[in-house]
Coordinates of C-alpha atoms in Angstrom, one line a residue:
Chain Y
M1 CA 1.1 -1.6 -3.9
Y2 CA -0.4 -1.2 -7.1
G3 CA -3.8 -1.5 -8.5
G4 CA -4.0 1.1 -11.2
G5 CA -5.1 0.6 -15.1
Y6 CA -7.6 -2.1 -14.0
I7 CA -9.1 -3.7 -17.1
F8 CA -12.4 -3.8 -16.9
E9 CA -15.2 -5.8 -18.9
D10 CA -17.2 -3.7 -21.1
S11 CA -20.5 -3.3 -19.3
R12 CA -22.7 -0.8 -21.8
N13 CA -24.6 -4.4 -22.2
G14 CA -24.8 -5.2 -18.9
S15 CA -27.3 -7.8 -17.3
D16 CA -28.5 -5.3 -14.5
S17 CA -31.6 -5.3 -16.9
A18 CA -32.4 -8.8 -15.7
E19 CA -32.0 -7.6 -11.9
D20 CA -35.2 -7.1 -9.8
P21 CA -35.8 -3.3 -10.3
R22 CA -37.0 -3.0 -7.0
K23 CA -33.7 -4.4 -5.1
L24 CA -31.8 -2.5 -7.8
E25 CA -33.3 0.9 -6.9
D26 CA -32.8 0.2 -3.1
F27 CA -29.1 -0.8 -3.6
E28 CA -28.2 2.1 -5.7
A29 CA -30.0 4.4 -2.8
R30 CA -27.8 2.8 -0.4
I31 CA -24.7 3.6 -2.7
Q32 CA -25.7 7.1 -3.3
A33 CA -26.1 8.2 0.7
G34 CA -22.5 6.4 1.3
E35 CA -23.3 3.3 2.7
K36 CA -21.1 0.6 2.2
I37 CA -22.4 -2.9 0.6
E38 CA -21.5 -6.0 2.9
P39 CA -20.9 -9.5 1.7
M40 CA -24.2 -10.6 2.9
D41 CA -26.1 -7.9 1.2
W42 CA -28.0 -8.1 -2.1
M43 CA -26.1 -6.8 -4.8
P44 CA -26.4 -7.2 -8.5
A45 CA -24.5 -10.0 -10.7
E46 CA -22.6 -7.3 -12.4
Y47 CA -21.4 -5.8 -9.5
R48 CA -20.4 -9.2 -8.0
K49 CA -18.4 -9.7 -10.7
Q50 CA -16.8 -6.4 -11.6
L51 CA -15.5 -6.4 -8.0
I52 CA -14.0 -10.0 -8.2
R53 CA -12.0 -9.1 -11.4
M54 CA -10.8 -5.9 -10.0
I55 CA -9.9 -6.8 -6.4
E56 CA -8.1 -9.9 -8.1
Q57 CA -6.1 -8.0 -10.6
H58 CA -5.0 -5.8 -7.5
A59 CA -4.2 -8.8 -5.6
H60 CA -2.5 -10.6 -8.2
S61 CA -0.5 -7.2 -9.0
E62 CA 0.5 -7.3 -5.2
I63 CA 2.2 -11.1 -5.7
I64 CA 3.4 -10.6 -9.1
G65 CA 4.9 -7.3 -7.9
A66 CA 7.0 -8.8 -5.5
L67 CA 9.1 -10.6 -8.0
P68 CA 11.0 -7.5 -9.7
E69 CA 11.9 -6.0 -6.4
G70 CA 12.0 -9.3 -4.4
T71 CA 14.9 -10.4 -6.9
W72 CA 16.9 -7.4 -5.5
I73 CA 16.3 -7.9 -1.6
T74 CA 19.5 -10.4 -1.8
R75 CA 21.5 -7.6 -3.6
A76 CA 20.6 -4.5 -1.5
P77 CA 23.5 -2.7 -0.5
G78 CA 24.1 -2.4 3.2
F79 CA 21.7 -3.5 6.4
R80 CA 19.4 -0.4 6.4
R81 CA 18.0 -0.8 2.5
K82 CA 18.2 -4.5 3.3
L83 CA 16.0 -4.7 6.1
A84 CA 14.0 -2.1 4.5
L85 CA 13.5 -3.6 1.5
M86 CA 12.7 -6.7 2.8
A87 CA 9.8 -5.2 5.2
K88 CA 8.3 -3.6 2.0
V89 CA 8.1 -6.7 -0.3
Q90 CA 6.6 -8.4 2.7
D91 CA 4.2 -5.7 3.1
E92 CA 3.2 -6.2 -0.8
V93 CA 2.7 -10.1 -0.2
G94 CA 0.6 -9.1 3.3
H95 CA -1.6 -7.0 0.9
A96 CA -2.0 -9.9 -1.6
Q97 CA -3.5 -12.1 1.3
L98 CA -5.6 -9.0 2.6
L99 CA -7.3 -8.6 -1.1
Y100 CA -7.6 -12.1 -1.6
S101 CA -9.6 -12.8 1.2
A102 CA -11.6 -9.4 0.7
A103 CA -12.3 -11.0 -3.3
E104 CA -13.2 -14.5 -1.0
T105 CA -16.1 -12.6 0.7
L106 CA -17.8 -12.2 -2.8
G107 CA -17.6 -16.1 -3.4
K108 CA -14.5 -17.1 -5.6
P109 CA -11.5 -19.0 -3.8
R110 CA -8.0 -17.6 -3.5
E111 CA -7.0 -21.4 -4.9
T112 CA -9.3 -20.5 -7.8
M113 CA -8.2 -17.0 -8.7
I114 CA -4.4 -17.8 -8.3
N115 CA -4.9 -20.8 -10.7
D116 CA -6.4 -18.1 -13.1
L117 CA -3.6 -16.1 -12.8
I118 CA -1.2 -18.8 -13.6
S119 CA -3.4 -19.6 -16.6
G120 CA -3.3 -16.2 -17.9
K121 CA -7.0 -16.0 -17.7
S122 CA -6.9 -12.9 -15.4
K123 CA -4.5 -10.1 -15.0
Y124 CA -2.3 -8.1 -12.9
S125 CA -0.5 -4.7 -13.3
N126 CA 0.6 -4.0 -16.5
V127 CA 4.2 -2.3 -14.9
F128 CA 5.3 -5.7 -13.4
N129 CA 5.9 -7.1 -16.9
Y130 CA 8.9 -5.1 -17.2
P131 CA 12.3 -5.6 -15.8
A132 CA 14.0 -4.0 -12.6
V133 CA 17.3 -3.9 -14.7
T134 CA 19.5 -2.0 -11.9
W135 CA 19.0 -1.4 -8.1
A136 CA 17.5 1.9 -9.1
D137 CA 14.9 0.7 -10.5
T138 CA 13.5 -0.5 -7.3
A139 CA 13.9 2.7 -6.1
I140 CA 12.0 4.4 -8.7
I141 CA 9.5 1.5 -8.5
A142 CA 9.1 2.0 -4.7
W143 CA 8.6 5.8 -5.1
L144 CA 6.8 6.6 -8.1
I145 CA 5.0 3.2 -8.6
D146 CA 4.0 3.1 -5.1
A147 CA 2.9 7.1 -5.4
G148 CA 0.6 6.3 -8.5
A149 CA -0.9 3.1 -6.6
I150 CA -1.5 5.2 -3.4
I151 CA -3.1 8.0 -5.8
N152 CA -5.6 5.2 -7.1
Q153 CA -6.0 3.5 -3.9
V154 CA -7.2 6.1 -1.7
A155 CA -9.7 7.2 -4.4
N156 CA -10.9 3.4 -4.2
S157 CA -11.2 3.2 -0.7
K158 CA -14.3 5.7 -0.7
G159 CA -15.7 2.9 -3.1
S160 CA -18.6 1.0 -2.1
Y161 CA -17.7 -2.5 -1.1
G162 CA -16.9 -2.4 2.8
P163 CA -14.0 -5.3 2.8
Y164 CA -12.1 -4.0 0.0
C165 CA -12.6 -0.3 1.4
R166 CA -11.3 -1.7 4.9
A167 CA -8.2 -3.7 3.3
L168 CA -7.7 -0.2 0.9
E169 CA -7.3 1.9 4.2
R170 CA -4.6 -0.4 5.7
I171 CA -3.1 -0.8 2.4
C172 CA -2.8 3.0 1.3
M173 CA -1.1 3.4 5.0
E174 CA 1.2 1.1 4.8
E175 CA 2.2 2.3 1.0
S176 CA 2.7 5.7 2.4
F177 CA 5.9 4.2 4.0
H178 CA 7.1 2.8 0.7
L179 CA 6.7 6.0 -0.9
K180 CA 8.8 7.6 1.8
Y181 CA 11.4 4.5 1.6
G182 CA 11.4 4.9 -2.3
H183 CA 12.1 8.8 -2.1
D184 CA 14.6 8.3 0.3
N185 CA 15.9 5.9 -1.9
V186 CA 15.8 7.8 -4.9
V187 CA 17.6 10.8 -2.8
F188 CA 20.6 9.2 -1.9
L189 CA 21.0 8.2 -5.7
A190 CA 20.2 11.5 -7.2
T191 CA 22.5 13.6 -4.9
G192 CA 25.6 10.5 -4.7
T193 CA 28.1 9.7 -6.8
P194 CA 27.7 10.3 -10.5
K195 CA 27.5 6.7 -11.1
Q196 CA 25.0 6.7 -8.9
R197 CA 23.2 9.6 -10.7
E198 CA 23.5 7.7 -14.1
M199 CA 22.1 4.9 -12.6
V200 CA 18.8 6.8 -11.4
Q201 CA 18.5 8.5 -14.3
D202 CA 18.6 5.7 -16.3
A203 CA 16.0 4.1 -14.4
L204 CA 13.6 6.8 -14.5
N205 CA 14.1 6.8 -18.3
R206 CA 13.0 3.4 -18.3
W207 CA 10.3 3.5 -16.2
W208 CA 8.6 6.6 -17.6
K209 CA 6.9 4.5 -20.0
P210 CA 5.3 1.9 -17.6
I211 CA 4.3 4.8 -14.9
M212 CA 2.0 6.3 -17.6
H213 CA 0.6 3.5 -18.6
F214 CA -0.1 2.4 -14.8
F215 CA -3.3 4.6 -14.9
G216 CA -4.5 2.7 -17.8
P217 CA -5.8 3.9 -21.3
S218 CA -7.2 7.4 -21.9
D219 CA -10.5 7.9 -21.0
K220 CA -11.0 8.5 -24.8
I221 CA -10.4 5.1 -25.3
S222 CA -11.4 2.7 -22.5
V223 CA -14.0 1.0 -21.7
H224 CA -17.1 2.8 -20.8
T225 CA -17.4 3.1 -16.9
E226 CA -20.2 4.5 -16.1
T227 CA -22.2 2.0 -14.5
L228 CA -18.9 1.1 -12.4
M229 CA -18.7 5.0 -11.3
R230 CA -22.3 5.1 -10.2
W231 CA -22.1 1.8 -8.3
K232 CA -18.5 3.3 -6.9
V233 CA -16.6 0.2 -8.2
K234 CA -14.5 2.7 -10.0
M235 CA -14.0 5.8 -8.2
A236 CA -12.2 8.4 -11.0
S237 CA -11.0 8.3 -14.6
N238 CA -7.9 7.1 -15.5
D239 CA -6.9 10.6 -16.9
D240 CA -7.9 12.3 -13.8
M241 CA -5.7 9.9 -11.9
R242 CA -2.9 10.7 -14.4
Q243 CA -2.8 14.4 -14.0
K244 CA -3.1 14.3 -10.2
F245 CA 0.2 12.1 -10.2
L246 CA 1.7 14.5 -12.9
D247 CA 0.9 17.5 -10.4
M248 CA 2.0 15.9 -7.2
Y249 CA 5.4 14.1 -8.7
V250 CA 7.0 15.9 -11.4
P251 CA 8.0 18.8 -9.7
K252 CA 9.5 16.4 -7.0
I253 CA 11.5 14.8 -9.8
W254 CA 12.6 18.0 -11.3
E255 CA 13.5 19.1 -7.9
L256 CA 16.0 16.3 -7.4
G257 CA 17.8 17.5 -11.0
L258 CA 16.5 14.4 -13.2
T259 CA 14.9 14.9 -16.1
I260 CA 11.7 13.2 -17.5
P261 CA 11.9 11.4 -20.9
D262 CA 9.2 13.4 -22.6
P263 CA 9.9 16.5 -24.1
K264 CA 6.1 17.4 -24.5
L265 CA 5.8 17.3 -20.8
K266 CA 4.5 20.8 -19.6
K267 CA 2.1 22.2 -17.5
N268 CA -0.8 24.2 -19.6
E269 CA -1.4 27.5 -17.6
D270 CA -4.7 27.6 -19.9
T271 CA -6.4 24.2 -18.9
G272 CA -4.5 23.5 -15.5
H273 CA -3.6 20.4 -16.9
W274 CA -0.2 18.5 -17.8
D275 CA 0.4 18.3 -21.3
Y276 CA 2.2 15.3 -22.2
T277 CA 3.1 12.7 -25.2
E278 CA 0.2 10.4 -25.5
P279 CA 1.3 7.0 -24.1
D280 CA 1.6 4.2 -26.8
W281 CA -1.8 2.5 -26.0
E282 CA -1.0 -0.1 -28.5
E283 CA 2.0 -1.1 -26.6
F284 CA -0.2 -1.5 -23.2
K285 CA -2.4 -3.9 -24.9
R286 CA 0.4 -5.7 -26.4
V287 CA 2.0 -6.4 -23.0
I288 CA -1.3 -6.6 -20.8
N289 CA -2.0 -9.3 -23.3
G290 CA 1.0 -11.6 -23.0
D291 CA 3.4 -9.9 -25.1
G292 CA 5.9 -8.1 -22.8
P293 CA 9.2 -8.0 -21.7
C294 CA 8.9 -10.3 -18.5
N295 CA 5.3 -11.9 -18.8
K296 CA 6.3 -14.9 -19.5
E297 CA 8.9 -15.3 -16.5
R298 CA 6.9 -13.4 -14.2
L299 CA 4.0 -16.4 -14.8
A300 CA 6.7 -19.1 -15.0
V301 CA 8.2 -18.0 -11.7
R302 CA 4.5 -17.9 -10.1
R303 CA 3.7 -21.4 -11.7
R304 CA 6.9 -23.0 -10.3
A305 CA 6.3 -21.4 -6.9
E306 CA 2.3 -23.0 -6.7
E307 CA 3.7 -26.4 -8.2
K308 CA 6.6 -26.8 -6.0
G309 CA 4.2 -25.7 -3.0
E310 CA 1.6 -28.0 -4.0
W311 CA 2.4 -31.0 -1.4
V312 CA 2.1 -28.3 1.3
R313 CA -1.4 -27.2 0.5
R314 CA -2.3 -30.6 0.3
A315 CA -1.0 -31.4 3.7
L316 CA -2.8 -28.7 5.4
M317 CA -6.4 -30.2 3.9
R318 CA -8.3 -32.2 5.9
N319 CA -10.3 -34.4 3.6
A320 CA -13.5 -33.7 5.0
E321 CA -13.4 -30.2 4.7
E322 CA -15.0 -27.9 2.0
Y323 CA -14.4 -24.6 1.3
S324 CA -16.9 -21.6 2.6
V325 CA -17.0 -18.3 1.9
P326 CA -15.7 -15.8 4.8
L327 CA -18.2 -13.3 6.0
S328 CA -16.1 -10.5 5.7
Chain U
M1 CA 35.6 -6.8 30.2
N2 CA 39.2 -6.3 31.5
E3 CA 40.0 -9.6 32.5
L4 CA 37.4 -11.3 29.6
N5 CA 39.5 -13.0 26.7
K6 CA 38.6 -10.2 23.8
D7 CA 40.0 -12.9 21.1
A8 CA 37.4 -15.7 22.5
I9 CA 34.3 -13.2 22.2
R10 CA 35.2 -11.9 18.7
D11 CA 35.6 -15.6 17.3
L12 CA 31.9 -16.2 19.4
L13 CA 30.3 -13.2 17.6
Y14 CA 31.5 -13.7 14.3
R15 CA 30.0 -17.3 14.5
M16 CA 26.8 -16.2 15.4
A17 CA 26.6 -12.9 13.5
D18 CA 27.7 -14.9 10.3
D19 CA 24.9 -17.5 10.7
Q20 CA 22.1 -15.4 11.5
L21 CA 23.5 -13.0 8.3
I22 CA 23.4 -15.9 5.9
L23 CA 20.3 -17.7 7.1
G24 CA 18.2 -14.6 7.2
H25 CA 19.3 -13.9 3.6
R26 CA 18.4 -17.2 2.6
N27 CA 14.9 -16.8 4.1
S28 CA 14.5 -13.7 2.4
E29 CA 14.7 -15.6 -1.0
W30 CA 11.3 -17.1 -0.2
T31 CA 9.7 -13.9 -0.4
G32 CA 7.2 -14.2 -3.4
L33 CA 7.9 -17.6 -3.7
G34 CA 6.2 -19.5 -0.7
P35 CA 3.8 -22.7 -0.6
I36 CA 1.3 -20.5 0.8
L37 CA 1.4 -16.5 1.1
E38 CA 1.6 -17.0 5.1
E39 CA 4.4 -18.7 4.5
D40 CA 6.2 -16.5 2.6
I41 CA 5.1 -13.8 5.4
A42 CA 6.6 -15.8 7.9
F43 CA 9.6 -16.5 6.4
S44 CA 10.4 -12.9 5.7
S45 CA 9.7 -12.1 9.2
M46 CA 11.9 -14.5 10.5
A47 CA 14.6 -13.3 7.7
Q48 CA 13.9 -9.7 9.1
D49 CA 14.7 -10.8 12.9
K50 CA 17.8 -12.9 11.6
L51 CA 19.2 -9.9 9.6
G52 CA 18.5 -7.6 13.0
Q53 CA 20.0 -10.0 14.9
S54 CA 23.2 -10.1 13.0
L55 CA 23.4 -6.3 12.8
A56 CA 23.1 -6.0 16.5
L57 CA 25.9 -8.8 16.8
Y58 CA 28.4 -7.0 14.2
T59 CA 27.5 -3.6 16.5
L60 CA 29.3 -5.6 19.6
L61 CA 32.1 -6.3 17.2
H62 CA 32.2 -2.8 16.0
D63 CA 32.1 -1.7 19.8
L64 CA 34.8 -4.0 20.5
G65 CA 37.0 -1.9 17.7
D66 CA 36.4 -4.0 14.6
K67 CA 35.0 -2.1 11.1
D68 CA 31.3 -1.1 10.9
P69 CA 28.8 -3.5 10.5
D70 CA 27.7 -2.5 7.0
T71 CA 31.7 -3.5 6.0
L72 CA 31.7 -6.7 8.0
A73 CA 28.7 -7.9 6.3
F74 CA 29.2 -6.8 3.0
N75 CA 32.8 -6.5 2.4
R76 CA 34.4 -9.5 3.9
E77 CA 36.3 -12.3 2.2
E78 CA 34.8 -15.7 1.8
K79 CA 37.2 -17.4 4.3
D80 CA 36.8 -14.6 6.7
F81 CA 33.1 -15.9 7.2
K82 CA 32.5 -18.2 10.3
C83 CA 29.2 -19.4 9.5
C84 CA 28.0 -23.0 9.8
H85 CA 27.4 -25.1 6.3
L86 CA 23.9 -25.5 7.5
V87 CA 23.1 -22.1 6.6
E88 CA 24.8 -21.7 3.2
Y89 CA 22.8 -24.0 1.5
P90 CA 20.2 -22.4 -1.3
I91 CA 16.4 -22.7 -0.3
G92 CA 15.8 -25.7 -2.3
G93 CA 12.1 -27.1 -1.7
Y94 CA 10.1 -26.1 1.4
E95 CA 10.9 -29.2 3.3
F96 CA 14.5 -28.2 3.5
S97 CA 14.0 -25.1 4.3
L98 CA 11.2 -26.0 7.1
M99 CA 13.8 -28.3 8.4
R100 CA 16.9 -26.1 8.4
H101 CA 14.8 -23.5 10.2
F102 CA 13.4 -26.1 12.8
L103 CA 16.7 -27.3 13.7
F104 CA 18.6 -24.1 13.5
D105 CA 16.3 -22.0 15.3
S106 CA 16.1 -24.4 18.2
S107 CA 19.7 -24.4 18.6
E108 CA 19.7 -20.7 18.6
A109 CA 16.9 -20.4 21.2
L110 CA 18.8 -22.6 23.4
R111 CA 22.1 -20.5 22.4
F112 CA 20.6 -17.6 23.7
G113 CA 18.6 -18.8 26.5
M114 CA 22.7 -20.2 27.7
L115 CA 23.8 -16.2 26.7
A116 CA 21.3 -14.4 28.5
G117 CA 23.8 -15.4 31.7
S118 CA 26.9 -14.6 29.8
S119 CA 29.6 -12.5 31.7
F120 CA 29.8 -10.4 29.0
S121 CA 27.0 -7.9 29.5
P122 CA 26.5 -6.5 26.3
L123 CA 25.7 -9.9 24.9
A124 CA 24.0 -11.1 27.8
K125 CA 21.5 -8.0 27.1
I126 CA 20.9 -8.9 23.5
A127 CA 20.4 -12.6 24.1
R128 CA 17.7 -11.8 26.3
K129 CA 16.2 -9.9 23.6
F130 CA 16.7 -12.4 21.2
R131 CA 15.2 -14.9 23.2
G132 CA 12.2 -13.5 23.0
E133 CA 12.1 -13.2 19.3
L134 CA 13.4 -16.8 18.8
R135 CA 10.3 -18.0 20.7
Y136 CA 8.2 -16.9 17.6
H137 CA 10.3 -19.0 15.3
T138 CA 10.8 -21.9 17.2
M139 CA 6.8 -22.2 17.8
H140 CA 6.3 -21.6 13.8
A141 CA 8.8 -24.2 13.2
D142 CA 7.4 -26.9 15.7
T143 CA 3.8 -26.3 14.4
W144 CA 4.9 -27.0 10.7
I145 CA 7.0 -29.9 11.7
R146 CA 4.3 -31.3 13.6
Q147 CA 1.6 -30.7 10.4
L148 CA 3.6 -32.0 7.9
G149 CA 5.0 -35.0 9.7
G150 CA 2.0 -36.2 10.3
A151 CA -0.2 -35.1 7.5
N152 CA -0.1 -37.7 5.1
E153 CA 2.3 -40.2 3.6
E154 CA 4.0 -38.0 1.2
S155 CA 4.5 -35.1 3.7
R156 CA 6.0 -37.3 6.3
A157 CA 8.7 -39.0 3.5
K158 CA 9.7 -35.4 2.4
I159 CA 10.4 -34.3 6.2
Q160 CA 12.0 -37.5 7.2
S161 CA 14.3 -37.4 4.1
S162 CA 15.1 -33.7 4.7
L163 CA 16.1 -34.3 8.5
E164 CA 18.3 -36.9 7.3
F165 CA 20.0 -34.5 4.9
C166 CA 19.9 -31.7 7.2
F167 CA 21.2 -33.5 10.1
P168 CA 25.1 -33.6 9.7
L169 CA 24.6 -30.2 8.6
A170 CA 23.0 -29.4 11.8
L171 CA 25.5 -30.9 13.9
G172 CA 27.9 -28.4 12.1
I173 CA 26.5 -25.9 14.0
F174 CA 28.4 -26.9 17.0
E175 CA 31.7 -27.2 15.9
P176 CA 34.0 -26.6 18.7
S177 CA 36.2 -23.5 18.7
D178 CA 39.9 -22.9 19.8
Y179 CA 38.3 -21.0 22.4
E180 CA 35.8 -23.4 24.5
K181 CA 37.9 -23.7 27.5
T182 CA 38.2 -19.9 28.3
L183 CA 34.5 -18.8 27.4
A184 CA 33.4 -21.5 29.5
E185 CA 36.1 -20.8 32.7
Q186 CA 35.2 -17.2 32.1
G187 CA 31.4 -17.5 31.9
V188 CA 30.7 -16.2 28.6
F189 CA 29.2 -19.1 27.0
P190 CA 29.1 -22.6 28.3
G191 CA 30.2 -24.2 25.2
E192 CA 29.3 -25.8 21.7
S193 CA 29.2 -29.6 23.0
E194 CA 26.9 -28.3 26.1
L195 CA 24.6 -26.5 23.7
Q196 CA 24.8 -29.6 21.2
K197 CA 23.8 -31.7 24.6
E198 CA 20.5 -29.8 24.9
W199 CA 19.6 -29.4 21.9
L200 CA 19.5 -33.0 21.3
A201 CA 17.5 -33.6 24.2
H202 CA 15.1 -30.6 23.1
I203 CA 14.5 -31.9 19.5
E204 CA 14.2 -35.9 20.0
P205 CA 10.7 -35.7 21.8
L206 CA 9.7 -32.8 19.0
L207 CA 10.5 -35.2 16.4
A208 CA 9.2 -38.4 17.9
G209 CA 5.9 -36.4 18.7
S210 CA 5.7 -35.7 14.8
G211 CA 6.2 -39.2 13.7
L212 CA 9.7 -38.9 12.5
S213 CA 12.6 -40.8 13.3
M214 CA 15.9 -38.9 14.7
P215 CA 19.0 -40.3 12.8
D216 CA 21.8 -41.4 14.5
V217 CA 24.0 -39.2 16.1
S218 CA 26.7 -41.7 16.5
S219 CA 27.0 -42.4 12.9
C220 CA 26.6 -39.1 11.3
K221 CA 29.5 -37.0 10.1
P222 CA 29.0 -33.7 11.5
S223 CA 29.8 -30.8 8.4
Y224 CA 32.4 -29.1 10.0
G225 CA 34.7 -26.6 8.7
G226 CA 32.6 -23.8 8.3
R227 CA 33.5 -22.3 11.8
K228 CA 37.2 -22.5 10.6
G229 CA 36.6 -20.2 7.3
R230 CA 36.2 -23.5 5.1
H231 CA 32.7 -23.2 3.1
T232 CA 30.3 -25.1 0.9
E233 CA 30.7 -24.3 -2.7
H234 CA 27.1 -22.2 -1.9
L235 CA 28.7 -19.4 0.0
K236 CA 30.8 -17.8 -2.4
P237 CA 27.8 -17.4 -5.1
L238 CA 25.8 -16.0 -2.2
L239 CA 28.2 -13.0 -1.1
D240 CA 29.0 -12.3 -4.9
E241 CA 25.2 -11.8 -5.1
M242 CA 24.7 -9.9 -1.8
T243 CA 27.4 -7.8 -2.2
E244 CA 26.6 -6.6 -6.1
V245 CA 25.5 -3.4 -5.7
Y246 CA 27.4 -2.4 -2.7
K247 CA 31.0 -2.9 -4.2
I248 CA 29.8 -0.9 -7.5
D249 CA 30.9 1.7 -4.8
P250 CA 31.7 0.7 -1.0
S251 CA 32.5 4.3 -0.4
A252 CA 29.2 5.7 -1.5
E253 CA 26.4 6.3 0.7
W254 CA 23.4 3.8 -0.6

């Protein structure tokens, strides 16, 4: 799933001025013409750096995202849900595998990326720093977080870097099944017993804030990304994606008789846009920088898994072998 | 079906279905925590196969007049489960889960091979399907055992000691049932001791080829009891966790 709310480094003082102007011009012309950039092609250092950063954040989001949902596999009620949730979370881990491979084509080994995740140096989607408190939370995550992810990832799959786009196309196909699974799950809860309805409404109340945060800070306050948009690294603005999500999903949520915990939320007929309470971006920053309800736990679990598995990875190595960058 | 002993078949089906369910559940606990991503994915695939196999076996039981599969899996008492002790243990380190997978799935592959010719045709039919699935599981297990058995001293020692730990538990897979004779006579299933014999002959060369030494069977006390409803302390917490949401309202549709 996931991605969304990427934190780019400020590239206003980007180092592209140091690049060979002729090569840079050719590169930009290729992107302009809709060509894909492939691993062995020339690319500006800044392009490479920002892409690694973005794909890596996305990959990390997939494996960290497997944790809050994964803890519910062992508690899923009934065969149908248990099998579906297993398959879904497995897909997410498979996405991480695809994405790490895509990032590796840019020259950063998977092991280094995972070490950077564990040390806190690189980020993952902020939503996974919130807990999945009940079974209904997993339903809301599978429906609405995955829906948000699809909006983000369909946009990014039209980007300029070949390996990432190809990975995203496959990921989006799988995500669309997750979304169906999540929606089906929410429908059963929302039309079920009073207890089930209460569970799903509570989960929606808990997850609305992270969902609004999911697309990243408002364009008004986010890092300038003109160069990244010109290079088709970033394909849509955070606010545009948020609006698109609200357009598609608010009516579906209301249709189920659920309420959304934002009294200001309504479609503004004049602007054609949704009005909503501005999410608390201070909290977003605080959480992404480590101070959320589950940051420590998520990283600790990941770190433990890495430590426990270290001997296995060692036993897979051949002494003489060195890391080589895959072609695509 | 007229002349086949239904109680004997039900006993056999419960043993297998409960094994698959509990081990599938355990294997799924690796999701997100494997030593490499590829192993998360592999254990999850095998977990899904096992869950699917248990569902098919509970469905056969339902066809014989027992309750529906969800009720059988999610709403039975611990003492009514007939799984062996090996599948009940927590996932532990990768060396334990891998060794359990190797020992259990090699026996399952042989079991389903035997059952493919069962006189109880609904079971024979699904056994032929499962045998195909198991082929991938055993290929996976054999490859990893060989790799870790031969990679370095650290991994060999870990795998060897988990083999020694798992072995008496694995012998518990073959705990004789009260219906051994009936099942064999009626051509339903040749029997646990027959299976154990085949299994020992099958794993010995694989272990030897991986640089591991097989424990001495005659000095091992098999971990029996599971097939009679007497379980390790690990099963109850697993069942409590597994049924936590379901039991909020067993009559609700989830």
